[in-house]
XYZ file of C-alpha atoms in Angstrom:
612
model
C 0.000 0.000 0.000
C 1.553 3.511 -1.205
C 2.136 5.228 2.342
C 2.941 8.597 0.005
C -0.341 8.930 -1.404
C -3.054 6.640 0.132
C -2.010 6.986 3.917
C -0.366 10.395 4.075
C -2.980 12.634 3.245
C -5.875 11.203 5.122
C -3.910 11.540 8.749
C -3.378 15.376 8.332
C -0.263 15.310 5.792
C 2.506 17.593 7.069
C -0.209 18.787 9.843
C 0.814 20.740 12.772
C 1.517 17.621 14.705
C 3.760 16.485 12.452
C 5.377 20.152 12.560
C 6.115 19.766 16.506
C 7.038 16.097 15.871
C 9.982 17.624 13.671
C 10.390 20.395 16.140
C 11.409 18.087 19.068
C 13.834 15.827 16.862
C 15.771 18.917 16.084
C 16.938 19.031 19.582
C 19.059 16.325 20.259
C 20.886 17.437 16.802
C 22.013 20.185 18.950
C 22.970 17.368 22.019
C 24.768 15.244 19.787
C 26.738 17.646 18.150
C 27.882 19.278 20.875
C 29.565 16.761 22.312
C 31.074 15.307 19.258
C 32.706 18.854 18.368
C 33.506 19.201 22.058
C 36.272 16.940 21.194
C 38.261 19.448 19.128
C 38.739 21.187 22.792
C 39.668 18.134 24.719
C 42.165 17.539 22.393
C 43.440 20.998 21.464
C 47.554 21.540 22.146
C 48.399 24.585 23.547
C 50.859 27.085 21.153
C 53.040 27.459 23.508
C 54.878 24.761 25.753
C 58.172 23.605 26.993
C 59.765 21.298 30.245
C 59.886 22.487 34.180
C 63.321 23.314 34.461
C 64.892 20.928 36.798
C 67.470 22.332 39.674
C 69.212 18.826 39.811
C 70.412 18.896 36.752
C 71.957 22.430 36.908
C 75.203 22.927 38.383
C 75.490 22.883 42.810
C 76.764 26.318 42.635
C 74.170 27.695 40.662
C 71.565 30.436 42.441
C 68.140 30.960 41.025
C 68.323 34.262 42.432
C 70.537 35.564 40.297
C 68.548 34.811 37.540
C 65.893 36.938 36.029
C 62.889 34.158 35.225
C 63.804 34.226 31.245
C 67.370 34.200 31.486
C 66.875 31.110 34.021
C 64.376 29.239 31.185
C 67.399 30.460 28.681
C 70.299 28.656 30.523
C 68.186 25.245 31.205
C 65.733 24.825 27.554
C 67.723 24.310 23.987
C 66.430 26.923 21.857
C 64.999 25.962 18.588
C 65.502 28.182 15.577
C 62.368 29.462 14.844
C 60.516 27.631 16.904
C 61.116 29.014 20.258
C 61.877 27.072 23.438
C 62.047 23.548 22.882
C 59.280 21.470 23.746
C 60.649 18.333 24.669
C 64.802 18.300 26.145
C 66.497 20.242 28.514
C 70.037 21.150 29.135
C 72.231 18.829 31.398
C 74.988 20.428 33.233
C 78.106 18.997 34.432
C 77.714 19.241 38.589
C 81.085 20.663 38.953
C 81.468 23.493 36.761
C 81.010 27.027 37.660
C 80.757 27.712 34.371
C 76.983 28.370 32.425
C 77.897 30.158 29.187
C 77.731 28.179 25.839
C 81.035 27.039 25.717
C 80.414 24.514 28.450
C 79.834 21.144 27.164
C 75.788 20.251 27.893
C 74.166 17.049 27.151
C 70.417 17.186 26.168
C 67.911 15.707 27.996
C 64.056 14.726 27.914
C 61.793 16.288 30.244
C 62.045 15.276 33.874
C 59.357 16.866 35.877
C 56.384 17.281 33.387
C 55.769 20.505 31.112
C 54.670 24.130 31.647
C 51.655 25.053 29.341
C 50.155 28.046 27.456
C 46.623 28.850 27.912
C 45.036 26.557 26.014
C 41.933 28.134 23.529
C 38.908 27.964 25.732
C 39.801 25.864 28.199
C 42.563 25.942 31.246
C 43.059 21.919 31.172
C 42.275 19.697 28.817
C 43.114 15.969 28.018
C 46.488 16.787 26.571
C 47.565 19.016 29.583
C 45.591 16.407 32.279
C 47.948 13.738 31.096
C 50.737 15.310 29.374
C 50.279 13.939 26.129
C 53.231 15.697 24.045
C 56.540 14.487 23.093
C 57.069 10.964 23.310
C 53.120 10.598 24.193
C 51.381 12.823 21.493
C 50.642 9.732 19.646
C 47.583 9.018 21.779
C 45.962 12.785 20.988
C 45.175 11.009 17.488
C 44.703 7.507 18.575
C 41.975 9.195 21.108
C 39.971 10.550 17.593
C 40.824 7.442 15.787
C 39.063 5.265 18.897
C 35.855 7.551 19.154
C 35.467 7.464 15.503
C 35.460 3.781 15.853
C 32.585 3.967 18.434
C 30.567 6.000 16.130
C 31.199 4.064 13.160
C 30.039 0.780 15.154
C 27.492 2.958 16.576
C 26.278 3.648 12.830
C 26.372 -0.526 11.680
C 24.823 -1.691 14.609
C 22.047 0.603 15.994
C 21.080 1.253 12.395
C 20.199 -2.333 11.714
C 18.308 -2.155 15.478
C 16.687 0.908 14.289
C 15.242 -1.098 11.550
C 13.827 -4.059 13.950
C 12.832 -2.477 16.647
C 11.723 1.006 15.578
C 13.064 4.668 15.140
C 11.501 5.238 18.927
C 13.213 2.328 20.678
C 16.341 2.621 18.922
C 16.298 6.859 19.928
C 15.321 5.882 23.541
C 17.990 3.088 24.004
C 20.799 5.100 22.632
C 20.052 8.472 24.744
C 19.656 6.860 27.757
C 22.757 5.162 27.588
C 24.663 8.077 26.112
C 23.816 9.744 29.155
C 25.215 7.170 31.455
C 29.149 7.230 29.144
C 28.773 11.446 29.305
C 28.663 10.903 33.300
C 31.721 8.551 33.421
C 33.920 10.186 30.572
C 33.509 13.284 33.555
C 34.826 10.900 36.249
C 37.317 9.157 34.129
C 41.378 9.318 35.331
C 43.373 7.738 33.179
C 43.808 8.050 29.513
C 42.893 4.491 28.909
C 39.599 4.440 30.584
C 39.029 8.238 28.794
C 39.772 6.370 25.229
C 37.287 3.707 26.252
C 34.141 5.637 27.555
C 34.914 8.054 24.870
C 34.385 4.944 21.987
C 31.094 3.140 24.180
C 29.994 7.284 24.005
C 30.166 7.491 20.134
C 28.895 4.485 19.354
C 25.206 5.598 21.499
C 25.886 9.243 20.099
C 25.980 7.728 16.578
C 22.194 6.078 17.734
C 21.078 9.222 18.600
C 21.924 11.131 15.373
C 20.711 8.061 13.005
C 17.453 7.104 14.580
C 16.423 11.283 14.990
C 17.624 11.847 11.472
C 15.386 9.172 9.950
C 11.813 9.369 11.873
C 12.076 13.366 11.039
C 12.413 12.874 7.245
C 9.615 9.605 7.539
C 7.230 12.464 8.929
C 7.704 14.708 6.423
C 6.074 14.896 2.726
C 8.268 15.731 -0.563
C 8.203 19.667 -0.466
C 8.758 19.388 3.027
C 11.974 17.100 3.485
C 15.193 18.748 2.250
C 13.889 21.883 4.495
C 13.667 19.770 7.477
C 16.875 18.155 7.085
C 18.999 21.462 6.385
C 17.375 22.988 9.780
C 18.797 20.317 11.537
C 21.827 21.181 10.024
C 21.714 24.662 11.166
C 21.330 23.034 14.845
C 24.707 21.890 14.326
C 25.847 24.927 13.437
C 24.374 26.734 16.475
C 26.162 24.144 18.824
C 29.420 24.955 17.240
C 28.827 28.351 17.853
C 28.222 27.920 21.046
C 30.852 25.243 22.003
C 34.151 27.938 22.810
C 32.073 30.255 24.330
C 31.074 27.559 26.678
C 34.531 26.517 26.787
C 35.745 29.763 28.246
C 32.846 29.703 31.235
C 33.937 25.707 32.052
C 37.534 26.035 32.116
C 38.353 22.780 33.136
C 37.393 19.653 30.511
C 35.493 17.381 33.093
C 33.385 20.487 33.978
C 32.529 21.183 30.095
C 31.787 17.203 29.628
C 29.243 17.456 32.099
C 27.868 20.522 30.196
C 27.568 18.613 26.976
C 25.942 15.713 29.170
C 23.201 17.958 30.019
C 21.355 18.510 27.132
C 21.457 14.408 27.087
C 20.276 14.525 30.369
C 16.920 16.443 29.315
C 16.072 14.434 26.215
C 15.935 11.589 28.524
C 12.157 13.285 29.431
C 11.176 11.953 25.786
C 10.909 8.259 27.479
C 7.502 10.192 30.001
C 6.304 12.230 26.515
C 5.767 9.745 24.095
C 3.627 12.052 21.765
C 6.715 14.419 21.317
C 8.664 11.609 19.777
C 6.492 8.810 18.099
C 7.000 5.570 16.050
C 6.953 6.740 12.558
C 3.901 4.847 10.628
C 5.343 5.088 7.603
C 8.257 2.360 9.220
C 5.088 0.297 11.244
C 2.979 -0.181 7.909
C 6.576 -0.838 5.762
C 6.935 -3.834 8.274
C 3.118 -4.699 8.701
C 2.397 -4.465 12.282
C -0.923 -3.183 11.592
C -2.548 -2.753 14.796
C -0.031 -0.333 16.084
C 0.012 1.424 12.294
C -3.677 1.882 13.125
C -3.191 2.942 16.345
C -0.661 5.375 15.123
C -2.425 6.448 12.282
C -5.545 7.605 14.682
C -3.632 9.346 17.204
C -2.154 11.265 14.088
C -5.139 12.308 12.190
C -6.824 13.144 16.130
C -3.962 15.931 16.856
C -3.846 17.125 13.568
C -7.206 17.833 13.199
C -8.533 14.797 11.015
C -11.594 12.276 11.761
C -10.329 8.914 10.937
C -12.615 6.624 13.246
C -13.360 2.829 12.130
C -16.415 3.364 10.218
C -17.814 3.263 6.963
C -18.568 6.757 5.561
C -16.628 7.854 2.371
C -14.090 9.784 3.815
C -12.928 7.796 6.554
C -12.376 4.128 5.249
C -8.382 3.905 5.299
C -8.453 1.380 8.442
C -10.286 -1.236 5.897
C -8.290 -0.242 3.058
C -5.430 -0.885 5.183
C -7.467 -4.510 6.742
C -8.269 -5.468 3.299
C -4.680 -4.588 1.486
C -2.694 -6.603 4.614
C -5.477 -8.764 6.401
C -6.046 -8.351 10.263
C -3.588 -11.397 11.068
C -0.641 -10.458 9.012
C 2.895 -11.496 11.269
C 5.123 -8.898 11.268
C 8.479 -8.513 8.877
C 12.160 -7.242 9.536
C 14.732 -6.734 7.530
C 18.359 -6.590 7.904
C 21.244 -5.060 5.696
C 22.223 -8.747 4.991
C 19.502 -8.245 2.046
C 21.548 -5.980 -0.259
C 23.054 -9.298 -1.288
C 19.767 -10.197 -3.141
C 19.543 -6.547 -4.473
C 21.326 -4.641 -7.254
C 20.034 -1.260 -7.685
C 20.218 -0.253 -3.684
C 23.519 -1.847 -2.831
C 24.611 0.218 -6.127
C 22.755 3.829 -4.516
C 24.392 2.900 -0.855
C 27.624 1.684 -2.099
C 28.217 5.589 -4.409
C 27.127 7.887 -1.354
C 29.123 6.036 0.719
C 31.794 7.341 -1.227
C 30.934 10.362 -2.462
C 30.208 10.998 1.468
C 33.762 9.574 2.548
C 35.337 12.024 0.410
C 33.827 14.911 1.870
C 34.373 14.124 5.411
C 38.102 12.965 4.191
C 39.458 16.033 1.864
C 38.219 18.735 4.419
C 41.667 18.013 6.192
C 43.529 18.877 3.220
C 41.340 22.340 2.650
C 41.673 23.168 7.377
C 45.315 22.454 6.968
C 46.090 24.901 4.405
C 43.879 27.392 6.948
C 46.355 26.188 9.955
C 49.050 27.701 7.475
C 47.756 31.267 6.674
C 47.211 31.975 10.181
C 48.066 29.782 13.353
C 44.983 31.405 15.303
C 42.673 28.557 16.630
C 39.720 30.607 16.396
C 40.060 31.913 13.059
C 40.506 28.075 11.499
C 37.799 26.988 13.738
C 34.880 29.719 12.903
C 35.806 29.881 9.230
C 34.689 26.429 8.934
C 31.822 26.789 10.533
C 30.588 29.893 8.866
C 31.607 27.217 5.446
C 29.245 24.950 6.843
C 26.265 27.604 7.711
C 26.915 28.602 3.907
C 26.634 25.220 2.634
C 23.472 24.770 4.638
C 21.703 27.587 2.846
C 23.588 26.738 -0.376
C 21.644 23.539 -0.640
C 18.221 25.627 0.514
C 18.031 27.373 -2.271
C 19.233 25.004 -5.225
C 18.663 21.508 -4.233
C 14.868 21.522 -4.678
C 15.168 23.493 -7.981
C 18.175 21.615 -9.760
C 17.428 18.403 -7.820
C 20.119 16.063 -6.054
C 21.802 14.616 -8.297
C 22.528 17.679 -10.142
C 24.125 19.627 -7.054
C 25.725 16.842 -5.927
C 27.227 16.608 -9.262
C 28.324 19.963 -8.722
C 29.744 20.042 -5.547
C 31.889 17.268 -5.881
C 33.669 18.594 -9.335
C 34.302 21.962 -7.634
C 35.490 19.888 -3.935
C 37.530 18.177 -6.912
C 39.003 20.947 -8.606
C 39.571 23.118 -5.530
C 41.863 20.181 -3.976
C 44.171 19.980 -7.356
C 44.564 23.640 -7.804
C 45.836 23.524 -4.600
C 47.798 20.542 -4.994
C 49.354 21.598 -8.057
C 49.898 25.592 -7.702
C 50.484 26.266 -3.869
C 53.431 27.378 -4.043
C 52.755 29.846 -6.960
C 49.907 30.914 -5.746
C 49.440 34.156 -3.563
C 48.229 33.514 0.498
C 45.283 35.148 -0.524
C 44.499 33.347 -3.630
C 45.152 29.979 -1.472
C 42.248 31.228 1.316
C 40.235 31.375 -1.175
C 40.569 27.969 -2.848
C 40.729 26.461 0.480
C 37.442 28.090 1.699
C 35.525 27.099 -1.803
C 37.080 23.646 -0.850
C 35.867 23.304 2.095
C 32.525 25.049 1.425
C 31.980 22.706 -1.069
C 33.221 18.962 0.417
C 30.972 20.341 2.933
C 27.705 20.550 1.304
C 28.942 17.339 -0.564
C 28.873 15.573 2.788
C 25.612 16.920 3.709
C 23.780 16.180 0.720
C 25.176 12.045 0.629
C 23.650 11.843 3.882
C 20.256 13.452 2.953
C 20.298 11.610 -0.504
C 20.759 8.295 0.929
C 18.056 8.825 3.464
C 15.783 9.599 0.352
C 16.669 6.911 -1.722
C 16.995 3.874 0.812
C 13.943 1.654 1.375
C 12.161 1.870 4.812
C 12.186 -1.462 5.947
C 15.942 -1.208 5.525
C 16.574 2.763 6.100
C 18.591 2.452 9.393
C 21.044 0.070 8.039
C 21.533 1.285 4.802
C 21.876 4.700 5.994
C 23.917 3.632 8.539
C 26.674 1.798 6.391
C 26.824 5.546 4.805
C 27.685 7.455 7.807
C 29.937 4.719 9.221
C 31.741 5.323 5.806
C 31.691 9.175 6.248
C 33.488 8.779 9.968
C 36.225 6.521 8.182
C 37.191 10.135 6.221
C 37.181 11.587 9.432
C 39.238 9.246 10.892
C 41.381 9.447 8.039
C 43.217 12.887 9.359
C 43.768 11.479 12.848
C 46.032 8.898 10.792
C 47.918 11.737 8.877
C 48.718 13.135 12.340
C 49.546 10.070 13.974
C 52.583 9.932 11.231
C 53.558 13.319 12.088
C 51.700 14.174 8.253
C 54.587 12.887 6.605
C 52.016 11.064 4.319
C 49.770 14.433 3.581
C 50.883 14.746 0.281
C 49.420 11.089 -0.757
C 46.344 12.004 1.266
C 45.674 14.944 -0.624
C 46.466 13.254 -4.386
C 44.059 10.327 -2.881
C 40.906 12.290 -1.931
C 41.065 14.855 -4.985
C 41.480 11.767 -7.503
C 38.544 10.391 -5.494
C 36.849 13.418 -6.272
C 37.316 13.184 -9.963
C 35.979 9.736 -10.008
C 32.898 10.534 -7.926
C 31.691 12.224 -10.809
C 31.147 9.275 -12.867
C 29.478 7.432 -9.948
C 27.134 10.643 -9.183
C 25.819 9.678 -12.857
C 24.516 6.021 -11.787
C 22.537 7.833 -8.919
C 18.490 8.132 -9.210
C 16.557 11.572 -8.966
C 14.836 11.744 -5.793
C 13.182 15.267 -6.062
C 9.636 15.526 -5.500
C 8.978 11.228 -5.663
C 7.666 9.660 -2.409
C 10.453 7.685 -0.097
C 10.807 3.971 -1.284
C 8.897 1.794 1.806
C 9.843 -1.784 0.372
C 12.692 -3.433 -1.353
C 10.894 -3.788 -4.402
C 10.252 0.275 -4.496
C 14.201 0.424 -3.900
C 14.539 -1.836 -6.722
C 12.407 0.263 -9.048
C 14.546 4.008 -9.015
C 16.005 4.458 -12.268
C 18.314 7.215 -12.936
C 16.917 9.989 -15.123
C 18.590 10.563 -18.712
C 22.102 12.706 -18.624
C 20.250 15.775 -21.202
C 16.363 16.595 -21.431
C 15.301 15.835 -24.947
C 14.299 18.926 -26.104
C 10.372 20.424 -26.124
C 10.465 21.192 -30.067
C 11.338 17.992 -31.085
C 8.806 15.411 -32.310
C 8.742 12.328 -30.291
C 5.277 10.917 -31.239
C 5.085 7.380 -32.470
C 4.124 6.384 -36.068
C 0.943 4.561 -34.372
C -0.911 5.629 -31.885
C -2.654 3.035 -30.182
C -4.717 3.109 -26.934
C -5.638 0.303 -25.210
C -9.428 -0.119 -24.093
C -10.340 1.298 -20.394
C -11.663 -1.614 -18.280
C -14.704 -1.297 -16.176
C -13.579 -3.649 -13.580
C -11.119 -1.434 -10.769
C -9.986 -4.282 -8.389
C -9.034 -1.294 -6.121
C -12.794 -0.090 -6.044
C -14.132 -3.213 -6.062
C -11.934 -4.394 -2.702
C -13.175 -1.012 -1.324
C -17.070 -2.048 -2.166
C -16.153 -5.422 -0.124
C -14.519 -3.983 2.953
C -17.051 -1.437 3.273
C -20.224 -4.091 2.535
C -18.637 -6.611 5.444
C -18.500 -3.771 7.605
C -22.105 -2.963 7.082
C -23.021 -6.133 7.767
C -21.313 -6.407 10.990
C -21.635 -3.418 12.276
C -24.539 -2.865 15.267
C -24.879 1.256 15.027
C -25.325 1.136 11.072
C -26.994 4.918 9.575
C -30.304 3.121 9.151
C -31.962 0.275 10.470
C -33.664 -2.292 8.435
C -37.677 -2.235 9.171
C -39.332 -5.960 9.747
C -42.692 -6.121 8.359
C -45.545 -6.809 10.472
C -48.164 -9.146 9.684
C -51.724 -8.085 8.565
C -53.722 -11.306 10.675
C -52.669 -12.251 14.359
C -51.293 -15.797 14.754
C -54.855 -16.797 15.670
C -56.462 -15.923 12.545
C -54.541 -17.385 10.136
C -54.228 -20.786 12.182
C -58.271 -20.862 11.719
C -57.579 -20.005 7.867
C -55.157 -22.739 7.218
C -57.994 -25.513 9.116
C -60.678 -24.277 6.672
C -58.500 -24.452 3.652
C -57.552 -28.033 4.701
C -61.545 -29.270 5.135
C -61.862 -27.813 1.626
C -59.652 -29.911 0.346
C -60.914 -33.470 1.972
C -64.207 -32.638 1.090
């Protein structure tokens, strides 16, 4: 039964329940985000650092007092041409010299009593200056991304195949309330191990969260409504980032802004008391035929937004035995897994192409944020450059997705993420710092709304019954591009050059792949496999209007009085009637014109007749 057309208008369309539906799944967007971008500040090395000069390895004669503070940091840190201080050695005296000019043979140590930090951007502690994580130990600062990208991209495989047996609610509820629980602990964590840990079980529900919101707010929506809906919640993003290093600077300390980002998880917890403010979505209960809660669903939605839909018979209000009629009132439920792209061709094609057109634009922004680290070593002006990119993206696809459609700007977007990423590659240093900005900030722009609109596209295209997998194989692939900077840094970037010739030849060759893709614009969302099965991509050029396509004959075939739709509407609606105790009308019995008495005595009579 089409969901898009038979179902969805008759329960209020895109009523105002539906509205505050949508309103209330923005919100934990904003949760969610926050504490996934609160990682950039847990993780954040300071600009400044260098070792606690140690007494014991100066000379026994040697008085601090005579020292002014810089000319004692002077005589006990190397100094690094242009560099500074150094970060990691100190100078090692011999104990019996009196002598501290240069000339004095010093041997070079590493750090001996810990490190003396900068204020760090937003925050007075963090998890590199908790646990000294520089020098010999900076290699965990990336392994710590690389492990919570792991939980979310786990997070992504295995809650989206949940969310597609046991609902979009249970799957939300499950992963929020134990989201919650991780936020408390990462605040009580003390060691970097247990940190690393809590910080991958924390993605992984986080990952929940984002999926299982994502898809029940575009399964409430109809076509003209969806790609709005979806770039709103990208704004919520936004707003969290905007908010994140002003929060910073009022926490301080790390554990006290964890707890902060907690909070909002905290509240959406009240969603398990409110069940109206987050519902199943019907359109996932009828894909899987559980039909007495679709029905149940389907009432409470057409109640609150207005519309009579009670079990009766009238005209206007016979969807429950359309719905009894198309599935039967015994029907046994059905789930499906991932595990059936194997019997599929066209959706394992669609999930397999935005899974790579949305690893490359989580993957190349590093190349476009590192050329930004290079023009100007000011963590602020990196970090709200890309986020006014990705508030520009967000209204970029506003205003030309619905009118050129998706494959078309995603066609776009990935040849100029593509030829952004070689210009640079190729002319850097001929290029002007100005004239690099710019290419790096249409880069990242760009791979931006490229990343945005695989994740929107996929949600479109993918079948309900398997939505939460399929999506969820997408964004799992979309966290492996983010991962895949962590691993540049954990290498000290000697391998940056490869990883930028990688990601803009991937670029190139998503534009072939974009071509395979269907046109979603304006069609209803596929609920079964078979609907996934049927998208067809549209033709590369529009045949023109002035040219004559008519056949040579013309043939129409003869119109058939028998509808099997109408006639299985007559049948519902006539067992119904029959059934039914409080029908319109009721059915007058005629009365007799002689008593019982009378026509006993005519029936004797008429017998005497007859032996005589």
């Amino acid at each position: 039964m089409d969901y898009e057309t038979k179902v969805f208008p008759h329960t209020g369309g895109y009523g105002r329940y539906n509205r505050i539906v949508v309103l209330f799944s923005w919100f934990p967007n904003l949760a969610v985000m926050m504490n996934l971008f609160s990682d950039v500040f847990y993780t954040l090395i300071p600009e400044s650092y260098h070792c606690k000069p140690d007494p014991r390895l100066l000379p026994s004669t040697f008085l601090i007092s005579n020292f002014t503070s810089q000319s004692y940091l002077n005589l006990t840190i190397p100094w690094v041409n242009g560099t500074g201080l150094s970060h990691c050695e100190l100078f090692k005296y011999p104990s019996n010299t009196s002598d501290l000019s240069a000339n004095v043979p010093r041997e070079r140590v590493s750090c001996t009593r810990g490190w003396e930090y900068a204020h760090v951007a937003g925050l007075q502690s963090n998890f590199v200056t908790e646990w000294n994580l520089v020098c010999q130990d900076y290699w965990k600062i990336p392994v710590q991304h690389i492990c919570f990208m792991t939980g979310w991209i786990l997070g992504y495989i295995l809650l989206g195949t949940i969310c597609d047996w046991m609902g979009r609610r249970r799957c939300f509820l499950l992963s929020i309330s134990v989201s919650s629980l991780f936020g408390v602990a990462v605040c009580l964590s003390n060691s970097v191990v247990v940190f690393l840990l809590l910080r991958l079980c924390q993605g992984a529900m986080l990952a929940g969260v984002f999926l299982s919101s994502y898809i029940a707010r575009l399964e409430l929506c109809d076509p003209p409504h969806r790609l709005m809906v979806a770039m709103v919640s990208g704004f919520f993003a936004v707003i969290a980032e905007l908010l994140l290093p002003g929060i910073a600077a009022l926490c301080r300390d790390w554990p006290v802004l964890q707890a902060v980002a907690t909070l909002p998880l905290l509240l959406l917890l009240s969603y398990w008391c409110c069940a109206s403010v987050f519902p199943e979505s019907p359109r996932w209960l009828l894909a899987t035929t559980q039909i007495p809660q679709v029905k149940r669903s389907l009432q409470e939605f057409s109640t609150r937004n207005g519309v009579c839909l009670r079990d009766e018979i009238y005209p206007a209000e016979i969807l429950l035995s359309e719905i009894d009629s198309a599935y039967g009132e015994d029907s046994e439920p059905s789930y499906f897994s991932v595990l059936e792209l194997r019997r599929t061709r066209v959706i394992w094609k669609n999930c397999l192409i935005l899974s790579f057109t949305l690893f490359i634009g989580t993957g190349i922004q590093y190349c476009f944020t590192r050329n930004l680290h290079s023009y100007s070593t000011n963590f602020y002006f990196s970090y709200f450059l890309r986020v006014i990119t990705g508030a520009l993206a967000c209204i970029f696809l506003c205003l030309s997705v619905n009118h050129f459609g998706r494959r078309g700007m995603l066609l776009l977007s990935a040849i100029i993420t593509g030829l952004s990423s070689l210009l640079l590659l190729a002319l850097t240093q001929y290029l002007r710092g100005g004239l690099v900005l710019v290419l790096s900030v249409v880069g990242l722009l760009f791979s931006q709304a490229l990343a945005m609109l695989s994740v929107f596209f996929a949600c479109e295209v993918m079948p309900t019954v398997v939505r939460g997998g399929c999506l969820g194989l997408v964004m799992a692939a979309g966290c492996v591009g983010m991962a895949a900077s962590s691993l540049m840094e954990l290498q000290n970037n000697s391998g940056y050059f490869l990883h930028q010739v990688i990601f803009a030849s991937f670029a190139v060759l998503s534009v072939l792949c974009i071509m395979l893709l269907p046109e979603s614009k304006r069609k209803p969302l596929p609920d079964s496999l078979k609907d996934g099965e049927n998208q067809r991509r549209p033709p590369l050029f529009l045949s023109r209007p002035d040219r004559d396509n008519l056949p040579l004959l013309c043939t129409r075939q003869p119109l058939s009085e028998y509808n099997p739709e109408n006639y299985s509407r007559l049948v519902s609606a006539t067992r119904r009637m029959l059934t039914k105790d409080n029908l319109p009308y009721r059915i007058a019995v005629p009365t007799p014109l002689l008593s019982d008495g009378e026509t006993q005595e005519q029936e004797n009579e008429t017998q005497r007749e007859v032996a005589s």
